[in-house]
Amino acid sequence: MVTLDRFRETYLNECAELLADMEGRLVAINVQSADVGELNAIFRCAHSIKGGAGAFGFHKTIAFTHRLETLLDKLRDGRLPVTDEAVTALIKSVDVTTAILKAESQGEAIPEDFGADLAQELDKLCGTEGQVIANPGLVEKSEGERKRETYKINFAPHDNIFMTGNDPLLILRELGKLGDMHVALHDERLPQLPNLNYGQCYLSWTIELTTDKGEAAIGEAFEFVADECDLKIEKIEKAVQDDVPRQTMNRRASDAIDANLAVTSIRVDLEKVDRLVNMVGELVITQAMLQVQTRHLSVEQFPELLRGVDELSQHMRELQEAVMSVRMQPVKSVFSRMPRIVRDIAHQLGKDIALVMTGEATEVDKTIIELLADPLTHMIRNAADHGIERPEVRLAAGKSAQGTVHLKASHQSGQIVIEVSDDGAGLSHEKILQKARQKGLIAADAALSVDQIEQLIFLPGFSTSDQVSNISGRGVGMDVVKKNIESIGGTIQVRSEFGKSTSMTIILPLTLAILDGMIVRVGAENYIIPITSIIETLRPKPGAVHAVPDGQDVLNVRGEFIPIVYLHAVFGVANAVHDPAQALVVLVEAGSHKLGVVVDELLGQQQVVIKSLEANADPVAGISGATILGDGKVSLILDIGGVNGILDREDANHLLREAS
Amino acid sequence: MNMAVAQDHSIADMAAAADLAGAVQFLTFRVDDAEYGVDIMSVREIKGWTAETRLPNTPDYMRGVINLRGSIIPIFDLRCRFDHGLTQAHAKNVVVILAVGHRNIGILVDAVSDIVTVESGAIKHTPQEASHGIKERFVDGLISFEERMIILLNIVQLFTADAEALSQHIAPETQQ
């Protein structure tokens, strides 16, 4: 059971990949000139899914993928034309297969008629509407990769065939290699033994051969005896009930194994990789510790030791990079879902949109890739729905009818940059301002810079779309995208030129296991603030800090009032600098607002390995994790949002006190 | 959940198990003039004191966290837990690392004294008010061993069962 479960897991993983592959290929198909190779590849995907489903008894999956396969088979043989309609149905069926497979693998009940519409559509396209597949499980086995035909062969050698050195037996053996053969012997002409002439052939045969090699191959077997026999080869038009599927199945399975062997990659449990990454993290810390401890030693006294420590640090860096790269995956796995989304929207809204993707091979940490899917989908939807205009509008604006959405990934100085841009309508600043005022998100007389206006689209509840479509425009969107991106340590920016283009840029860390941190000191304590959330650091002039009546101090930064939080007060640290004018204020981005964090001084910037605090201790508000610095001491990483939360609670306490 | 398991795994159960095995072993350590014991099976290691990193807004007896070969381990001050003030920790102090449920924690004590092996029947139930003013729920039992009295600690009750109390603790502290 355990083994089967494991295979099941592998199968389901593979199915996910196959379905994604299928979808990608389907979306890429050019209806005018469909590539047979592509169709074959798509067919193989469907076929593999069906084959595996049989092994695990997923009957609904089998039944559905069988339909899929039948249609694909006809398409690739050219028996049916590749139409837009067929491709759309096939794309939809990827979703249905995914749903059925998920339900069946989790033992959930599926409504009897689930996907029935689509199944009917597929049947109709196939021209087999109404034809009931009595036992899909059985048919499944017979469906081969090539057409299998049965031929009836009458083979009557002339009497003197032996004289030319030909042996019918050899020919029959040759035929046997082509497929499954039934041979009937006609020995009526065979005389009594005394009358037998051993040099003469009295026998003839009727052969039924089922083969996928075609008639030409059969003719080839008789090539040498063509003049010395009566030969008749005819195709039998009967339903091919292949009763030797086991062998063919097995053969195909072993083919698949061979194909896998050729691939030089293996599947590894993510947990194992994580353990490896953790271990290397430990090594990095130990190595840093050694380096600190040996720093004061003189080279003359300990040349070997110091050289060793030096080499160690180099090897460590390489090892760390190598291990981190194991977790890396090309962004292709997320990008490949996007063409489908753009296609669907274009169809639905009658737009003509081309999606251009570059840098699909850019590698990102696997965890980040998974978390990237939702925000990216949303951004692509926005670009296709709000960004790109209808063809007539585009033409009127002097643009080409076809709009372009560009999805681009690249590495830039140790970070991942993902850009979604479109050559559509752009953001209308007036419209944004108007909406924001309407919804009370900003004051009616607020004067905002261009940057600030564009930032408004990330506010919760914001949408400039005039009508709500079922694709996007409900205003649950960019704020969630921003939150998601920030939760994985990234930032998002938007730039737009009205009437011309919009471009959104996501900047992400390469990995979640390591963080660039600013070490700050408060009293005798050190904390780490993630660099990505820091906007700037400043020492306020005396008088720049104002107390607002609700007890909150705010700092005037170039006309903008930013709430400030005293870390020493929030964390109860003694002997810290209380006056912001003598301390430092680190301006950070906390969710959608800015916050000033008052600290004593900055100690420096360092890359740190993130450790979980919660593994052994209870969570602490305002602390997201810990790390170990070069001296072996633990340092805490600030959770800016959490610090803000403590502040809010403080406000609540103030209010309570005032109320009582 | 694991904690509940650890809690169920009381001294009484251990005593019952020990009936079959014959004897139970405890690691004992000192804080001031009192001697305490914990089940030796829960002890992971004993190490000298190293400087801790304080966690903000936690009770005083929660000394902070240390780095134990790459793991972040919380350290509790036993003296402080019993309201005898913070330990002025230095290198001679000892941290006993214990496995409690699925967590590893450290407790700061003055010194480790002994490993005692006793018949399970020798574990006495706690009198209503245990000595040294320790609350009853923190104590699993008492052992008389070579004229000494050893207090068996219930680590779960002492350090991990009061996450609630801890979170209540945060609110008043941040009011200042």
mmCIF file with all atom_site columns, N, CA and C in Angstrom, chain A residues 568-601:
data_model
loop_
_atom_site.group_PDB
_atom_site.id
_atom_site.type_symbol
_atom_site.label_atom_id
_atom_site.label_alt_id
_atom_site.label_comp_id
_atom_site.label_asym_id
_atom_site.label_entity_id
_atom_site.label_seq_id
_atom_site.pdbx_PDB_ins_code
_atom_site.Cartn_x
_atom_site.Cartn_y
_atom_site.Cartn_z
_atom_site.occupancy
_atom_site.B_iso_or_equiv
_atom_site.pdbx_formal_charge
_atom_site.auth_seq_id
_atom_site.auth_comp_id
_atom_site.auth_asym_id
_atom_site.auth_atom_id
_atom_site.pdbx_PDB_model_num
ATOM 1   N N  . HIS A 1 568 ? 12.415 51.353 21.873 1.00 0.00 ? 568 HIS A N  1
ATOM 2   C CA . HIS A 1 568 ? 12.746 51.079 23.282 1.00 0.00 ? 568 HIS A CA 1
ATOM 3   C C  . HIS A 1 568 ? 11.477 50.996 24.132 1.00 0.00 ? 568 HIS A C  1
ATOM 4   N N  . ALA A 1 569 ? 10.461 51.787 23.750 1.00 0.00 ? 569 ALA A N  1
ATOM 5   C CA . ALA A 1 569 ? 9.215  51.761 24.519 1.00 0.00 ? 569 ALA A CA 1
ATOM 6   C C  . ALA A 1 569 ? 8.419  50.507 24.194 1.00 0.00 ? 569 ALA A C  1
ATOM 7   N N  . VAL A 1 570 ? 8.342  50.199 22.907 1.00 0.00 ? 570 VAL A N  1
ATOM 8   C CA . VAL A 1 570 ? 7.562  49.041 22.477 1.00 0.00 ? 570 VAL A CA 1
ATOM 9   C C  . VAL A 1 570 ? 8.151  47.751 23.040 1.00 0.00 ? 570 VAL A C  1
ATOM 10  N N  . PHE A 1 571 ? 9.480  47.667 23.061 1.00 0.00 ? 571 PHE A N  1
ATOM 11  C CA . PHE A 1 571 ? 10.125 46.440 23.501 1.00 0.00 ? 571 PHE A CA 1
ATOM 12  C C  . PHE A 1 571 ? 10.626 46.516 24.946 1.00 0.00 ? 571 PHE A C  1
ATOM 13  N N  . GLY A 1 572 ? 10.389 47.635 25.594 1.00 0.00 ? 572 GLY A N  1
ATOM 14  C CA . GLY A 1 572 ? 10.788 47.746 26.986 1.00 0.00 ? 572 GLY A CA 1
ATOM 15  C C  . GLY A 1 572 ? 12.299 47.629 27.196 1.00 0.00 ? 572 GLY A C  1
ATOM 16  N N  . VAL A 1 573 ? 13.072 48.353 26.382 1.00 0.00 ? 573 VAL A N  1
ATOM 17  C CA . VAL A 1 573 ? 14.525 48.295 26.501 1.00 0.00 ? 573 VAL A CA 1
ATOM 18  C C  . VAL A 1 573 ? 15.013 49.486 27.335 1.00 0.00 ? 573 VAL A C  1
ATOM 19  N N  . ALA A 1 574 ? 15.869 49.189 28.318 1.00 0.00 ? 574 ALA A N  1
ATOM 20  C CA . ALA A 1 574 ? 16.374 50.254 29.187 1.00 0.00 ? 574 ALA A CA 1
ATOM 21  C C  . ALA A 1 574 ? 17.573 50.960 28.541 1.00 0.00 ? 574 ALA A C  1
ATOM 22  N N  . ASN A 1 575 ? 17.884 52.135 29.058 1.00 0.00 ? 575 ASN A N  1
ATOM 23  C CA . ASN A 1 575 ? 19.080 52.890 28.663 1.00 0.00 ? 575 ASN A CA 1
ATOM 24  C C  . ASN A 1 575 ? 19.151 53.219 27.171 1.00 0.00 ? 575 ASN A C  1
ATOM 25  N N  . ALA A 1 576 ? 18.026 53.476 26.585 1.00 0.00 ? 576 ALA A N  1
ATOM 26  C CA . ALA A 1 576 ? 18.050 53.846 25.170 1.00 0.00 ? 576 ALA A CA 1
ATOM 27  C C  . ALA A 1 576 ? 17.869 55.347 25.059 1.00 0.00 ? 576 ALA A C  1
ATOM 28  N N  . VAL A 1 577 ? 18.212 55.890 23.899 1.00 0.00 ? 577 VAL A N  1
ATOM 29  C CA . VAL A 1 577 ? 18.035 57.316 23.654 1.00 0.00 ? 577 VAL A CA 1
ATOM 30  C C  . VAL A 1 577 ? 16.550 57.586 23.434 1.00 0.00 ? 577 VAL A C  1
ATOM 31  N N  . HIS A 1 578 ? 15.996 58.526 24.186 1.00 0.00 ? 578 HIS A N  1
ATOM 32  C CA . HIS A 1 578 ? 14.566 58.784 24.077 1.00 0.00 ? 578 HIS A CA 1
ATOM 33  C C  . HIS A 1 578 ? 14.227 59.896 23.108 1.00 0.00 ? 578 HIS A C  1
ATOM 34  N N  . ASP A 1 579 ? 15.121 60.849 22.991 1.00 0.00 ? 579 ASP A N  1
ATOM 35  C CA . ASP A 1 579 ? 14.834 62.001 22.140 1.00 0.00 ? 579 ASP A CA 1
ATOM 36  C C  . ASP A 1 579 ? 15.183 61.687 20.688 1.00 0.00 ? 579 ASP A C  1
ATOM 37  N N  . PRO A 1 580 ? 14.184 61.683 19.814 1.00 0.00 ? 580 PRO A N  1
ATOM 38  C CA . PRO A 1 580 ? 14.447 61.319 18.405 1.00 0.00 ? 580 PRO A CA 1
ATOM 39  C C  . PRO A 1 580 ? 15.496 62.235 17.781 1.00 0.00 ? 580 PRO A C  1
ATOM 40  N N  . ALA A 1 581 ? 15.589 63.469 18.247 1.00 0.00 ? 581 ALA A N  1
ATOM 41  C CA . ALA A 1 581 ? 16.546 64.400 17.653 1.00 0.00 ? 581 ALA A CA 1
ATOM 42  C C  . ALA A 1 581 ? 17.981 63.984 17.956 1.00 0.00 ? 581 ALA A C  1
ATOM 43  N N  . GLN A 1 582 ? 18.156 63.091 18.964 1.00 0.00 ? 582 GLN A N  1
ATOM 44  C CA . GLN A 1 582 ? 19.501 62.602 19.259 1.00 0.00 ? 582 GLN A CA 1
ATOM 45  C C  . GLN A 1 582 ? 19.677 61.153 18.838 1.00 0.00 ? 582 GLN A C  1
ATOM 46  N N  . ALA A 1 583 ? 18.553 60.551 18.472 1.00 0.00 ? 583 ALA A N  1
ATOM 47  C CA . ALA A 1 583 ? 18.628 59.167 17.998 1.00 0.00 ? 583 ALA A CA 1
ATOM 48  C C  . ALA A 1 583 ? 18.516 59.175 16.475 1.00 0.00 ? 583 ALA A C  1
ATOM 49  N N  . LEU A 1 584 ? 18.139 58.050 15.907 1.00 0.00 ? 584 LEU A N  1
ATOM 50  C CA . LEU A 1 584 ? 17.928 57.970 14.464 1.00 0.00 ? 584 LEU A CA 1
ATOM 51  C C  . LEU A 1 584 ? 16.519 57.472 14.218 1.00 0.00 ? 584 LEU A C  1
ATOM 52  N N  . VAL A 1 585 ? 15.929 57.933 13.119 1.00 0.00 ? 585 VAL A N  1
ATOM 53  C CA . VAL A 1 585 ? 14.624 57.410 12.743 1.00 0.00 ? 585 VAL A CA 1
ATOM 54  C C  . VAL A 1 585 ? 14.786 56.642 11.430 1.00 0.00 ? 585 VAL A C  1
ATOM 55  N N  . VAL A 1 586 ? 14.453 55.367 11.484 1.00 0.00 ? 586 VAL A N  1
ATOM 56  C CA . VAL A 1 586 ? 14.505 54.538 10.274 1.00 0.00 ? 586 VAL A CA 1
ATOM 57  C C  . VAL A 1 586 ? 13.101 54.532 9.692  1.00 0.00 ? 586 VAL A C  1
ATOM 58  N N  . LEU A 1 587 ? 12.956 55.093 8.502  1.00 0.00 ? 587 LEU A N  1
ATOM 59  C CA . LEU A 1 587 ? 11.643 55.090 7.855  1.00 0.00 ? 587 LEU A CA 1
ATOM 60  C C  . LEU A 1 587 ? 11.450 53.756 7.150  1.00 0.00 ? 587 LEU A C  1
ATOM 61  N N  . VAL A 1 588 ? 10.366 53.076 7.514  1.00 0.00 ? 588 VAL A N  1
ATOM 62  C CA . VAL A 1 588 ? 10.118 51.768 6.905  1.00 0.00 ? 588 VAL A CA 1
ATOM 63  C C  . VAL A 1 588 ? 8.731  51.750 6.293  1.00 0.00 ? 588 VAL A C  1
ATOM 64  N N  . GLU A 1 589 ? 8.557  50.794 5.417  1.00 0.00 ? 589 GLU A N  1
ATOM 65  C CA . GLU A 1 589 ? 7.269  50.575 4.781  1.00 0.00 ? 589 GLU A CA 1
ATOM 66  C C  . GLU A 1 589 ? 6.603  49.454 5.555  1.00 0.00 ? 589 GLU A C  1
ATOM 67  N N  . ALA A 1 590 ? 5.494  49.766 6.220  1.00 0.00 ? 590 ALA A N  1
ATOM 68  C CA . ALA A 1 590 ? 4.784  48.735 6.978  1.00 0.00 ? 590 ALA A CA 1
ATOM 69  C C  . ALA A 1 590 ? 3.425  48.546 6.345  1.00 0.00 ? 590 ALA A C  1
ATOM 70  N N  . GLY A 1 591 ? 3.308  47.492 5.533  1.00 0.00 ? 591 GLY A N  1
ATOM 71  C CA . GLY A 1 591 ? 2.055  47.290 4.822  1.00 0.00 ? 591 GLY A CA 1
ATOM 72  C C  . GLY A 1 591 ? 1.864  48.450 3.876  1.00 0.00 ? 591 GLY A C  1
ATOM 73  N N  . SER A 1 592 ? 0.731  49.140 4.004  1.00 0.00 ? 592 SER A N  1
ATOM 74  C CA . SER A 1 592 ? 0.462  50.205 3.040  1.00 0.00 ? 592 SER A CA 1
ATOM 75  C C  . SER A 1 592 ? 0.912  51.563 3.559  1.00 0.00 ? 592 SER A C  1
ATOM 76  N N  . HIS A 1 593 ? 1.288  51.646 4.857  1.00 0.00 ? 593 HIS A N  1
ATOM 77  C CA . HIS A 1 593 ? 1.745  52.959 5.317  1.00 0.00 ? 593 HIS A CA 1
ATOM 78  C C  . HIS A 1 593 ? 3.218  52.970 5.696  1.00 0.00 ? 593 HIS A C  1
ATOM 79  N N  . LYS A 1 594 ? 3.688  54.175 5.891  1.00 0.00 ? 594 LYS A N  1
ATOM 80  C CA . LYS A 1 594 ? 5.069  54.351 6.308  1.00 0.00 ? 594 LYS A CA 1
ATOM 81  C C  . LYS A 1 594 ? 5.094  54.507 7.824  1.00 0.00 ? 594 LYS A C  1
ATOM 82  N N  . LEU A 1 595 ? 6.244  54.184 8.372  1.00 0.00 ? 595 LEU A N  1
ATOM 83  C CA . LEU A 1 595 ? 6.378  54.229 9.812  1.00 0.00 ? 595 LEU A CA 1
ATOM 84  C C  . LEU A 1 595 ? 7.818  54.622 10.120 1.00 0.00 ? 595 LEU A C  1
ATOM 85  N N  . GLY A 1 596 ? 7.992  55.438 11.135 1.00 0.00 ? 596 GLY A N  1
ATOM 86  C CA . GLY A 1 596 ? 9.345  55.780 11.548 1.00 0.00 ? 596 GLY A CA 1
ATOM 87  C C  . GLY A 1 596 ? 9.689  54.985 12.790 1.00 0.00 ? 596 GLY A C  1
ATOM 88  N N  . VAL A 1 597 ? 10.802 54.266 12.744 1.00 0.00 ? 597 VAL A N  1
ATOM 89  C CA . VAL A 1 597 ? 11.209 53.476 13.900 1.00 0.00 ? 597 VAL A CA 1
ATOM 90  C C  . VAL A 1 597 ? 12.398 54.177 14.551 1.00 0.00 ? 597 VAL A C  1
ATOM 91  N N  . VAL A 1 598 ? 12.263 54.527 15.827 1.00 0.00 ? 598 VAL A N  1
ATOM 92  C CA . VAL A 1 598 ? 13.330 55.253 16.511 1.00 0.00 ? 598 VAL A CA 1
ATOM 93  C C  . VAL A 1 598 ? 14.313 54.261 17.124 1.00 0.00 ? 598 VAL A C  1
ATOM 94  N N  . VAL A 1 599 ? 15.575 54.351 16.702 1.00 0.00 ? 599 VAL A N  1
ATOM 95  C CA . VAL A 1 599 ? 16.628 53.475 17.225 1.00 0.00 ? 599 VAL A CA 1
ATOM 96  C C  . VAL A 1 599 ? 17.816 54.342 17.635 1.00 0.00 ? 599 VAL A C  1
ATOM 97  N N  . ASP A 1 600 ? 18.745 53.755 18.396 1.00 0.00 ? 600 ASP A N  1
ATOM 98  C CA . ASP A 1 600 ? 19.900 54.530 18.853 1.00 0.00 ? 600 ASP A CA 1
ATOM 99  C C  . ASP A 1 600 ? 20.901 54.760 17.732 1.00 0.00 ? 600 ASP A C  1
ATOM 100 N N  . GLU A 1 601 ? 21.287 53.672 17.074 1.00 0.00 ? 601 GLU A N  1
ATOM 101 C CA . GLU A 1 601 ? 22.238 53.845 15.962 1.00 0.00 ? 601 GLU A CA 1
ATOM 102 C C  . GLU A 1 601 ? 22.187 52.658 15.007 1.00 0.00 ? 601 GLU A C  1
#
